[in-house]
XYZ file of C-alpha atoms in Angstrom:
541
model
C -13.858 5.917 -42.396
C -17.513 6.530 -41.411
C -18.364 7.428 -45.199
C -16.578 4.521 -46.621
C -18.581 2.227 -44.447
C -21.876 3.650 -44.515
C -22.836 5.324 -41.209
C -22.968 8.643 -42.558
C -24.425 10.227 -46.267
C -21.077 13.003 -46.335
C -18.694 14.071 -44.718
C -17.746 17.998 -45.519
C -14.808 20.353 -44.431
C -14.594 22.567 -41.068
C -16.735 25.312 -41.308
C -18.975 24.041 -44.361
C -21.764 22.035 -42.015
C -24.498 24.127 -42.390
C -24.147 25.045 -45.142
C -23.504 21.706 -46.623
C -26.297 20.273 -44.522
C -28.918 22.391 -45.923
C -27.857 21.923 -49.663
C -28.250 18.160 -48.783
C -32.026 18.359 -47.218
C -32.942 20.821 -50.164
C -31.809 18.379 -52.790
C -33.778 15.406 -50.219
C -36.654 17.207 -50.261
C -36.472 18.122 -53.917
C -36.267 14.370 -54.920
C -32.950 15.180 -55.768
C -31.500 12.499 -53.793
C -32.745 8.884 -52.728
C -34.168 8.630 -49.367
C -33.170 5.408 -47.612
C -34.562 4.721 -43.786
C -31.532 4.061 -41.449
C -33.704 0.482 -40.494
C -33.528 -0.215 -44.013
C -29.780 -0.317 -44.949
C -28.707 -3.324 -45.040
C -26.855 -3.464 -48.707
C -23.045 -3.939 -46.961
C -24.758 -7.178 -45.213
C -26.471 -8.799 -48.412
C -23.326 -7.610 -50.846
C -20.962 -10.174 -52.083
C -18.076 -8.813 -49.879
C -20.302 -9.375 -46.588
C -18.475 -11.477 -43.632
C -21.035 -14.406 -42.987
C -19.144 -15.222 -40.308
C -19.232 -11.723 -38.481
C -21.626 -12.750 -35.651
C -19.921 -16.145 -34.820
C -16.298 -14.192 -35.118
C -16.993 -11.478 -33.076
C -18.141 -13.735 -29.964
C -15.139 -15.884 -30.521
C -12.765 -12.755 -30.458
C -14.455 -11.663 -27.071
C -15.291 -15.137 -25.224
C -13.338 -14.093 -22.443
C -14.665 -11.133 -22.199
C -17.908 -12.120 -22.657
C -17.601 -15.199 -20.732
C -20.906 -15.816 -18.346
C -22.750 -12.519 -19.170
C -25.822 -12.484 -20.585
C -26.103 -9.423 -22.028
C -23.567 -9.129 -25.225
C -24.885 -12.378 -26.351
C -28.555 -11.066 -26.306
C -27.206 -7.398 -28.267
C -25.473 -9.861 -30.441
C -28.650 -11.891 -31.630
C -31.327 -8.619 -31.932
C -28.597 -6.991 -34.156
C -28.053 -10.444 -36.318
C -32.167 -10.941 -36.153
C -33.301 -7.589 -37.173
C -30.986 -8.034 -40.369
C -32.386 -11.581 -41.254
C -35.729 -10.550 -41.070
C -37.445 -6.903 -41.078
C -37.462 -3.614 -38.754
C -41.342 -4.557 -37.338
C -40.328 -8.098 -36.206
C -36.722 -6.886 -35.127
C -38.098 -4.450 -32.643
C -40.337 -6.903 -30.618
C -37.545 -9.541 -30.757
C -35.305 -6.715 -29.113
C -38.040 -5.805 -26.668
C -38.191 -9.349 -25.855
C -35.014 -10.417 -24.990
C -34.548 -7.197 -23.197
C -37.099 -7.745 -20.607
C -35.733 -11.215 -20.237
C -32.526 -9.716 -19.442
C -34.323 -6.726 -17.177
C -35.794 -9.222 -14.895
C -33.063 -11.555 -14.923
C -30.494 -12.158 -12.120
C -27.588 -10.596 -13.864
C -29.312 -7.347 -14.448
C -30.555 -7.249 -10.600
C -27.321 -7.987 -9.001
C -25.822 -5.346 -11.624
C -28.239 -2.796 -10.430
C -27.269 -3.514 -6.844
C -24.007 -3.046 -7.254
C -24.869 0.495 -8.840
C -26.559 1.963 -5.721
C -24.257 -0.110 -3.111
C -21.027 1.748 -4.519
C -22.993 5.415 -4.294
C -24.114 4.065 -1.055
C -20.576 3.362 0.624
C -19.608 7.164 0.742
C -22.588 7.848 3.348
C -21.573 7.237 6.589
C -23.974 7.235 9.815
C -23.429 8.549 13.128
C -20.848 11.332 12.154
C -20.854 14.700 14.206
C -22.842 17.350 12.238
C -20.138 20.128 12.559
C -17.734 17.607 11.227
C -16.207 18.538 7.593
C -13.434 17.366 5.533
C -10.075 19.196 5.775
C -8.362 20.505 3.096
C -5.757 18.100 1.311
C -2.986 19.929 -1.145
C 0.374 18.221 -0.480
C 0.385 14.507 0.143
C 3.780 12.564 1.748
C 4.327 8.509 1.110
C 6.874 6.684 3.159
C 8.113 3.416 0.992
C 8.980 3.794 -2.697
C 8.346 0.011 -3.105
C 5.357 -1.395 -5.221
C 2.709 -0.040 -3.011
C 4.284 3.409 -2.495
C 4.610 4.120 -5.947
C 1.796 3.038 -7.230
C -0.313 5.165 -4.360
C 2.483 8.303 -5.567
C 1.130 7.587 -9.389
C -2.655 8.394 -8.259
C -1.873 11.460 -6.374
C 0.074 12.882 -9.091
C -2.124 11.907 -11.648
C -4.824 13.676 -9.593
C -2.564 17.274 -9.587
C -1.529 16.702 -5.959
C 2.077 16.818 -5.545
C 3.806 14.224 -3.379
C 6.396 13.953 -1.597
C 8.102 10.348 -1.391
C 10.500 9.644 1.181
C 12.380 6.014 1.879
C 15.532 5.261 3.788
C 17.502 3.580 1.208
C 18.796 5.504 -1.788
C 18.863 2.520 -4.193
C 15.111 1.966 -3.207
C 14.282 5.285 -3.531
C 15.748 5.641 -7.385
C 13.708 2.860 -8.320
C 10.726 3.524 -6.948
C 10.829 7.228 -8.890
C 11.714 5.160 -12.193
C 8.481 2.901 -11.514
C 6.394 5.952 -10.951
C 8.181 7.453 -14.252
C 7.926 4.244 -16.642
C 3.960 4.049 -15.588
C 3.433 7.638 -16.475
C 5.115 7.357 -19.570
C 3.170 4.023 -20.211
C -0.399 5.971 -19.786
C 0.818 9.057 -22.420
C 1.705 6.385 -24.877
C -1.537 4.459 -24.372
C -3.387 7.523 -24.812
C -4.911 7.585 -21.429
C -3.817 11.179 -20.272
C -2.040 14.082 -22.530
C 1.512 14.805 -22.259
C 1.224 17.786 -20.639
C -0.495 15.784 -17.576
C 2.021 13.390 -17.513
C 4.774 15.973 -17.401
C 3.124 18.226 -14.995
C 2.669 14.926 -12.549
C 6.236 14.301 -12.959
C 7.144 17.778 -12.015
C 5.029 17.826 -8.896
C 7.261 14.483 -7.564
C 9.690 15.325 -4.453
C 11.837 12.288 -3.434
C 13.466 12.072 -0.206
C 15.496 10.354 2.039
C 14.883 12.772 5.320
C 11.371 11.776 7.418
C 12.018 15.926 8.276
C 10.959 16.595 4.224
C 7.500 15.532 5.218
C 6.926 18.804 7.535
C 4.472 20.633 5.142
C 2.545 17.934 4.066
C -1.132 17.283 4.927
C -1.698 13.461 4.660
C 1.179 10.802 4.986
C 0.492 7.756 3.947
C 2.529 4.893 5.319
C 3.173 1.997 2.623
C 6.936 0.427 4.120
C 7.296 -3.088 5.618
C 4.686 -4.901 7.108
C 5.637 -5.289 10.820
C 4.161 -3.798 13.516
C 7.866 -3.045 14.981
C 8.484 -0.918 11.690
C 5.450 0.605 11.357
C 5.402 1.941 15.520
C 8.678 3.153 14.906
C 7.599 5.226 11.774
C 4.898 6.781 13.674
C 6.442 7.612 16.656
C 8.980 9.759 14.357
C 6.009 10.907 12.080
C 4.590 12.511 15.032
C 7.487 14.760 15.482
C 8.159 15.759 12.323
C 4.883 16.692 10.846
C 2.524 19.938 10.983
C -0.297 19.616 14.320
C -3.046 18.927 11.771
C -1.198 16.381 9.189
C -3.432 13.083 9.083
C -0.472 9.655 9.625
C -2.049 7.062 7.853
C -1.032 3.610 7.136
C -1.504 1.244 4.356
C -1.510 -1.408 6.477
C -3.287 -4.491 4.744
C -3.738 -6.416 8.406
C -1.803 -5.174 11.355
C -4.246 -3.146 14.295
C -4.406 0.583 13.667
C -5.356 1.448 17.188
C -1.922 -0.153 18.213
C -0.254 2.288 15.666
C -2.447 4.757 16.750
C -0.940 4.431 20.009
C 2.284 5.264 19.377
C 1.490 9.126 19.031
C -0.176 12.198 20.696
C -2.590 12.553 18.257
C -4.292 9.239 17.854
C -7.718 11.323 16.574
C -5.327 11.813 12.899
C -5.027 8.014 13.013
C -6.530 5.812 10.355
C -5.910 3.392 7.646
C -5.786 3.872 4.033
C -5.763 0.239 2.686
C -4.654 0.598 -1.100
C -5.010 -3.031 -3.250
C -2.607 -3.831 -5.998
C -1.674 -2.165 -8.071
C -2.154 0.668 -6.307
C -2.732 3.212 -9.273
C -5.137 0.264 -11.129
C -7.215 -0.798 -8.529
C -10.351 0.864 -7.535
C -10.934 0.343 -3.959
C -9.581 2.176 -0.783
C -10.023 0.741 2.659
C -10.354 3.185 5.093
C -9.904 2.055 8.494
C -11.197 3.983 11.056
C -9.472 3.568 14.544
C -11.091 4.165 17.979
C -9.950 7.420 18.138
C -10.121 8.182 14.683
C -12.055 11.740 14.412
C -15.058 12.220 12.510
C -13.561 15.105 10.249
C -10.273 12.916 9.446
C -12.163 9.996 8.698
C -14.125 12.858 6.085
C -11.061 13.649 4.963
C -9.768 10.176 4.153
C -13.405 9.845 2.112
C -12.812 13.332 0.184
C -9.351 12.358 -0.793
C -10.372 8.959 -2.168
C -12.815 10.566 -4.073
C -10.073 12.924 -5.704
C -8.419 9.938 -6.800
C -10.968 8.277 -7.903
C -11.565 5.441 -5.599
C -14.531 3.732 -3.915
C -13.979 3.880 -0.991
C -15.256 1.122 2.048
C -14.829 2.357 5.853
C -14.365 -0.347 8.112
C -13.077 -1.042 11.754
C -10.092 -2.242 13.022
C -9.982 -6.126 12.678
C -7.597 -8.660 11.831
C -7.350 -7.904 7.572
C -10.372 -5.544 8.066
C -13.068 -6.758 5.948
C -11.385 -8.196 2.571
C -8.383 -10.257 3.783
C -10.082 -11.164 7.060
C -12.810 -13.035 4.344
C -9.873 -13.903 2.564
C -7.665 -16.060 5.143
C -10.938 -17.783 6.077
C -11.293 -18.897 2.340
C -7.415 -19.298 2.029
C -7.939 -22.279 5.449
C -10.537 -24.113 3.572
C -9.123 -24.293 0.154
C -5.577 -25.873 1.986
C -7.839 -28.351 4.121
C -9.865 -29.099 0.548
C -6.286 -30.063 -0.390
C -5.515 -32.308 2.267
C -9.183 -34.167 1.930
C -8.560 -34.942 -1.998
C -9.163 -32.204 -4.264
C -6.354 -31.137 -6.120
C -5.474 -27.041 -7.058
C -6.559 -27.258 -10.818
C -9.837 -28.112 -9.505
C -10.577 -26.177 -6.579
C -9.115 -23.201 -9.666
C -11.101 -24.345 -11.901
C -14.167 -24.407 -9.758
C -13.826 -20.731 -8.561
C -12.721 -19.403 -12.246
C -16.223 -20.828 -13.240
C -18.087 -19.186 -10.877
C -16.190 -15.804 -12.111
C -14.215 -15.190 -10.133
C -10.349 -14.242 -12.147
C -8.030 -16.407 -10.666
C -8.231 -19.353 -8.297
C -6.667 -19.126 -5.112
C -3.490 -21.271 -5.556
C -2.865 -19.329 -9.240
C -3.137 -16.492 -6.930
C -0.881 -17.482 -4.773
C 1.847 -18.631 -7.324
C 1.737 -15.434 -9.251
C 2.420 -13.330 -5.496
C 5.067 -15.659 -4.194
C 4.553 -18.544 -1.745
C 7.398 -17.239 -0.180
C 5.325 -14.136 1.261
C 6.439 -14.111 4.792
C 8.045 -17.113 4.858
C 11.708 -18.121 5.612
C 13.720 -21.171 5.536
C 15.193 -20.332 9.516
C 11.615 -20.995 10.849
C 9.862 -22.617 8.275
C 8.761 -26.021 10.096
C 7.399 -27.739 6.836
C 3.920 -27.226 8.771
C 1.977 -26.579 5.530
C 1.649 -27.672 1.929
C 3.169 -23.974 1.599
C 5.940 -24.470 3.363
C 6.996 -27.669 2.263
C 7.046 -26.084 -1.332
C 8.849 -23.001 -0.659
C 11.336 -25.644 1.551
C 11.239 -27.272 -1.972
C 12.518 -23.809 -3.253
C 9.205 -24.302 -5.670
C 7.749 -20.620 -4.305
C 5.462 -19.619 -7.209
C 5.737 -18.421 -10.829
C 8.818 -16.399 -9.883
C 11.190 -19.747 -9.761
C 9.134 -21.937 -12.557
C 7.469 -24.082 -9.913
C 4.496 -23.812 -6.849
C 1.524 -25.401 -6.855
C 1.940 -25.550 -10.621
C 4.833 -26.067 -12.640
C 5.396 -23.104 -15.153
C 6.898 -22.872 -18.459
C 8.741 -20.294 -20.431
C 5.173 -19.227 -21.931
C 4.551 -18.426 -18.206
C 1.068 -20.446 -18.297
C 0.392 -22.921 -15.260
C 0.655 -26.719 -15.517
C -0.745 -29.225 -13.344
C 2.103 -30.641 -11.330
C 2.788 -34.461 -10.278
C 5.195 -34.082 -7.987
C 2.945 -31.628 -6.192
C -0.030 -33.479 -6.244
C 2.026 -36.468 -4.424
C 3.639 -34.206 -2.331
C -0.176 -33.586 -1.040
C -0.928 -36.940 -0.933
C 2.315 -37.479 1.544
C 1.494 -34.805 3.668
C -2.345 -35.964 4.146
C -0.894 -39.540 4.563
C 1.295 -38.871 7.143
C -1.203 -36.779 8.802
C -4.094 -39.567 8.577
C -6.572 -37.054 6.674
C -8.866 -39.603 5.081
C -9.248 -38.868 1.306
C -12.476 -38.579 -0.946
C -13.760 -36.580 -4.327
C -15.846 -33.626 -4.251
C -18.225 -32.383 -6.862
C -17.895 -29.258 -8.314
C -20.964 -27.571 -5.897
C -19.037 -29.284 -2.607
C -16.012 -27.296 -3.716
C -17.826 -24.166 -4.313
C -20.180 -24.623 -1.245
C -16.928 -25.079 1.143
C -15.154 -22.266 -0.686
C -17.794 -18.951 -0.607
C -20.391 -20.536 2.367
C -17.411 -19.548 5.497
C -16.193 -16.318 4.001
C -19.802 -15.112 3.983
C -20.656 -16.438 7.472
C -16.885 -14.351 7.764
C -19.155 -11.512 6.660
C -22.020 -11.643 8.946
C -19.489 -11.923 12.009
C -18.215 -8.495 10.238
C -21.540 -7.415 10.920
C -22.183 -8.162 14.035
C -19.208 -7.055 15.436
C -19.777 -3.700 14.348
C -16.491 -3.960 12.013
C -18.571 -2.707 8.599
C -21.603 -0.538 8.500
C -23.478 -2.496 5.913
C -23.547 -5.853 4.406
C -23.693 -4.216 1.107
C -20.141 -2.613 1.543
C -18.731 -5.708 2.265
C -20.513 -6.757 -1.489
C -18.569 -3.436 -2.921
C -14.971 -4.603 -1.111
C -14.964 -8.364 -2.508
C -16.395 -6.473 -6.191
C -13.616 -3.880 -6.390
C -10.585 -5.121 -4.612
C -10.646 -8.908 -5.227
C -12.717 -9.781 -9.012
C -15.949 -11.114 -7.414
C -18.237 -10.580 -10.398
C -20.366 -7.672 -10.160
C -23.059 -9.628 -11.904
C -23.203 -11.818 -8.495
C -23.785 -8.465 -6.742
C -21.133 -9.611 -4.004
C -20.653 -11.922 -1.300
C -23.340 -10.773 0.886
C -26.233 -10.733 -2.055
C -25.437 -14.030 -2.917
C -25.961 -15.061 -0.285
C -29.632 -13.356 -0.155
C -30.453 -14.836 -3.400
C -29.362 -18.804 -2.432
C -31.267 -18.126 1.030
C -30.007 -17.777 4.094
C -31.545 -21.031 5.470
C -29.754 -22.747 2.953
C -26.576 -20.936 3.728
C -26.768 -21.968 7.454
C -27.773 -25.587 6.734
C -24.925 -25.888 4.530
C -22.374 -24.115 7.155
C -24.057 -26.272 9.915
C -22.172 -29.368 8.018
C -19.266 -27.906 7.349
C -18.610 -26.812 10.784
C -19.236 -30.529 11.897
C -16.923 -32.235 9.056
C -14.303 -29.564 8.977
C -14.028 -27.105 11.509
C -16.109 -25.827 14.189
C -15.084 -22.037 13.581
C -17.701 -22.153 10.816
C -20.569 -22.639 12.920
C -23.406 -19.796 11.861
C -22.642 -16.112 12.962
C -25.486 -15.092 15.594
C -26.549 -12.597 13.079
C -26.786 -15.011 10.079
C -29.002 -17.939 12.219
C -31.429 -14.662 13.474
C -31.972 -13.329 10.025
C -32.431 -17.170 8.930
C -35.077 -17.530 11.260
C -36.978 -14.409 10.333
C -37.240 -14.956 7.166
C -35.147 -12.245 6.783
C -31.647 -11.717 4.723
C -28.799 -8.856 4.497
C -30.944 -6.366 2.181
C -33.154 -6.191 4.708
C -30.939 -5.745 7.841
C -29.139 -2.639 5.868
C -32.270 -1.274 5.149
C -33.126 -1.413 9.102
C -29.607 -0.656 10.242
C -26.988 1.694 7.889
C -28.991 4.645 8.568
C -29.340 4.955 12.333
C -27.317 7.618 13.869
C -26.467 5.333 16.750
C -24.542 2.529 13.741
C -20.914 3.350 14.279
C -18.085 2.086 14.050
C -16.211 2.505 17.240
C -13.701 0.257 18.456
């Protein structure tokens, strides 16, 4: 295929290359053959059977892809100018557009995000004699979504697990999930066969907690209640080995309180998986107040294994991601209320590149995520909707109405279900511009960030830039939350959250940290740079 279009003069047998390559450079050399400069091949461009449309197609078949970076564009107009004109001209065209792009803000923020990932694994303040044990069997309680997918990365990684849930029927179909997305990767080509069946091979499923007695790390993925969750650990710490590390995948609930519930609160943490579990790239590790320094190693070892990034952070109400989260989740509800409707507060955050808005989001979940018609008290636009038995993609209706083709449509009768709830609640209604929407949206859940800080909950506002990155789509060419928020200014950030805390809610009044580094002159760079390595910067509940 490489002959027949042109990148390469021959193409010879197994075994023949030298010789074959020689013969050629002879009969080169010789005058035997013509010699054409790679820069000067052009003849499949000029010929009669050229696409003239090639450039123009090729961006249309990748706009989403492509959509809002810089880059591709720029590789696409040096390759179409250095054919249109000559190799002398094409080269300082290229040279040009790449500096533009080197000092641009896409190329900075990407460059960030490069060192900030490496940068996550190094954590300050750890005992020197601490080391990471060693890690060979792993156990997963729940053989739901989460549990399987967590299985598929261990097994994929040649670490057999064993998988353990208290309900037969759940059990059988959380092995078929784990089988169907094994199977899935051999046909795609992304491991061998032989990988695939040697993963499968190293899968134990259970229905006894007592099968769990050799392994070395547990991970915890079953319902998310406190109630269930104590009551797993309190059996966990009878059943496994002395040294086992119990962890949870907990996406919220306090890990000290689970913690609690054994004898050995020091092989206590969290191991906060996002889904899918097997896709996704980053692992919250949540280290508890009595977490030890060599489990908290371990946790960091194993995520590397499975190939992870992993963020520590401290135990906090959603840790860092989802405690950001629920502060953006309040806003975009009261944005509701005041006027704006969910295609635009979507369409707003889509723009800025982010890959779904947050009521898409929450229709393709399930509004009915912790809900329940017993104690639902039609208190929020959410649970009038689920009331409504309109709870997301799932039953063709939430804040959108859906169609067979599964895409989301603008819905009147939720709209002016909005507009009763705001009525009847005297929320005076206005319009918002496009920067108002994004301003109210992305201004809290950084001043979210800097509370993080403060409170000793993250070691550096640069991993709270590599949570948002890999566990919820912020675009890595923003360089995350936190360097946004460096490049608008921090003064500008505070002004900003100044009004909103007077017009919406009071809660967003500037962190302490965020009005001191506005007042220096200073931003979140900067306060990493004086802070992440100190051997004193802990996280210690």
């Amino acid at each position: 295929k490489a002959l027949q279009d042109g990148l390469i003069d021959a193409a010879v047998p197994d075994g023949q290359l030298q010789a074959a390559a020689m013969a050629w450079a002879l009969e080169a050399g010789a005058g035997a053959r013509e010699k054409v400069r790679t820069r000067d091949r052009n003849q499949k461009y000029r010929s009669e059977d050229a696409n003239p449309d090639i450039f123009a197609g090729y961006l249309r078949a990748n706009e989403k892809k492509f959509r809002h970076l810089d880059a591709p564009k720029a590789i696409v107009d040096a390759v179409r100018f250095g054919l249109d004109t000559g190799f002398e001209k094409a080269v300082e065209h290229e040279r040009s557009l790449f500096l533009g792009l080197q000092a641009g803000q896409q190329s900075k923020a990407l460059r960030h995000v490069f060192f900030v990932e490496r940068e996550a694994a190094k954590i300050p303040g750890l005992a020197r004699d601490a080391k990471a044990q060693a890690v060979s069997r792993i156990g997963i309680i729940g053989a739901g979504t989460m549990g399987a997918g967590i299985a598929i990365n261990f097994l994929l990684a040649g670490m057999p697990v064993t998988l353990v849930e208290t309900n037969a029927q759940a059990l059988t179909r959380g092995g078929d999930t784990i089988a169907r997305n094994i199977a899935r990767s051999v046909e795609g080509g992304r491991i061998s066969k032989t990988v695939g069946d040697t993963a499968l091979g190293s899968l134990r499923t259970s229905l006894e907690y007592d099968s769990l007695a050799d392994a070395d790390l547990i991970i915890e993925a079953a319902f998310e209640t406190m109630a269930v969750k104590r009551e797993i650990f309190r059996y966990l710490d009878k059943v496994a080995k002395p040294n086992a590390i119990l962890a949870s995948n907990t996406s919220y609930l306090d890990i000290d309180q689970i913690a609690a519930e054994t004898l050995r609160p020091e092989y206590v943490l969290g191991m906060h998986f996002f889904s899918p579990a097997n896709v996704m790239k980053l692992l919250e590790v949540v280290k508890a107040a009595k977490t030890a320094d060599d489990v908290l190693m371990t946790a960091l070892a194993v995520a590397k294994k499975i190939k992870k990034i992993a963020v520590v952070a401290g135990v906090t109400n959603g840790f860092i991601g989802n405690r950001m989260l629920a502060v953006r989740k309040v806003i975009a509800e009261k944005l509701l209320l005041q006027g704006a409707t969910p295609a635009s507060i979507d369409r707003v955050i889509e723009d800025f590149g982010m890959p779904m808005g947050p009521f898409r989001m929450a229709d393709l979940a399930g509004l009915d995520l912790g809900w329940s018609r017993e104690t639902s008290k039609a208190a929020t636009i959410r649970e009038c909707l689920c009331e409504r038995d309109r709870r997301g993609q799932k039953t063709g209706g939430g804040f959108y109405d859906y169609g067979s083709d599964g895409k989301a449509v603008p819905s009147p009768i939720v709209d002016q279900l909005i507009k009763d709830f705001a009525n009847a609640r005297n929320v005076p209604q206005r319009t918002f511009s496009d920067q108002q929407i994004l301003v109210r949206l992305l201004y809290p859940m950084i001043n979210e960030g800097a509370r993080i800080l403060e409170e000793g909950k993250a070691y550096r506002a640069s991993d709270i830039d590599v949570v948002w990155i890999n566990g919820y789509g912020w675009p890595a060419w923003r360089g995350g939350p936190m360097f946004f928020a460096d490049q608008i200014g921090l003064p500008k950030i505070r002004q900003e959250l100044e009004a909103i805390a007077s017009e919406i809610d009071e809660r967003h009044t500037p962190a302490t940290l965020l009005i001191d580094l506005a007042e220096a002159g200073s931003n979140f760079v900067e306060w990493d740079n004086a802070n992440s390595h100190r051997p004193d910067q802990r996280i210690d509940n």
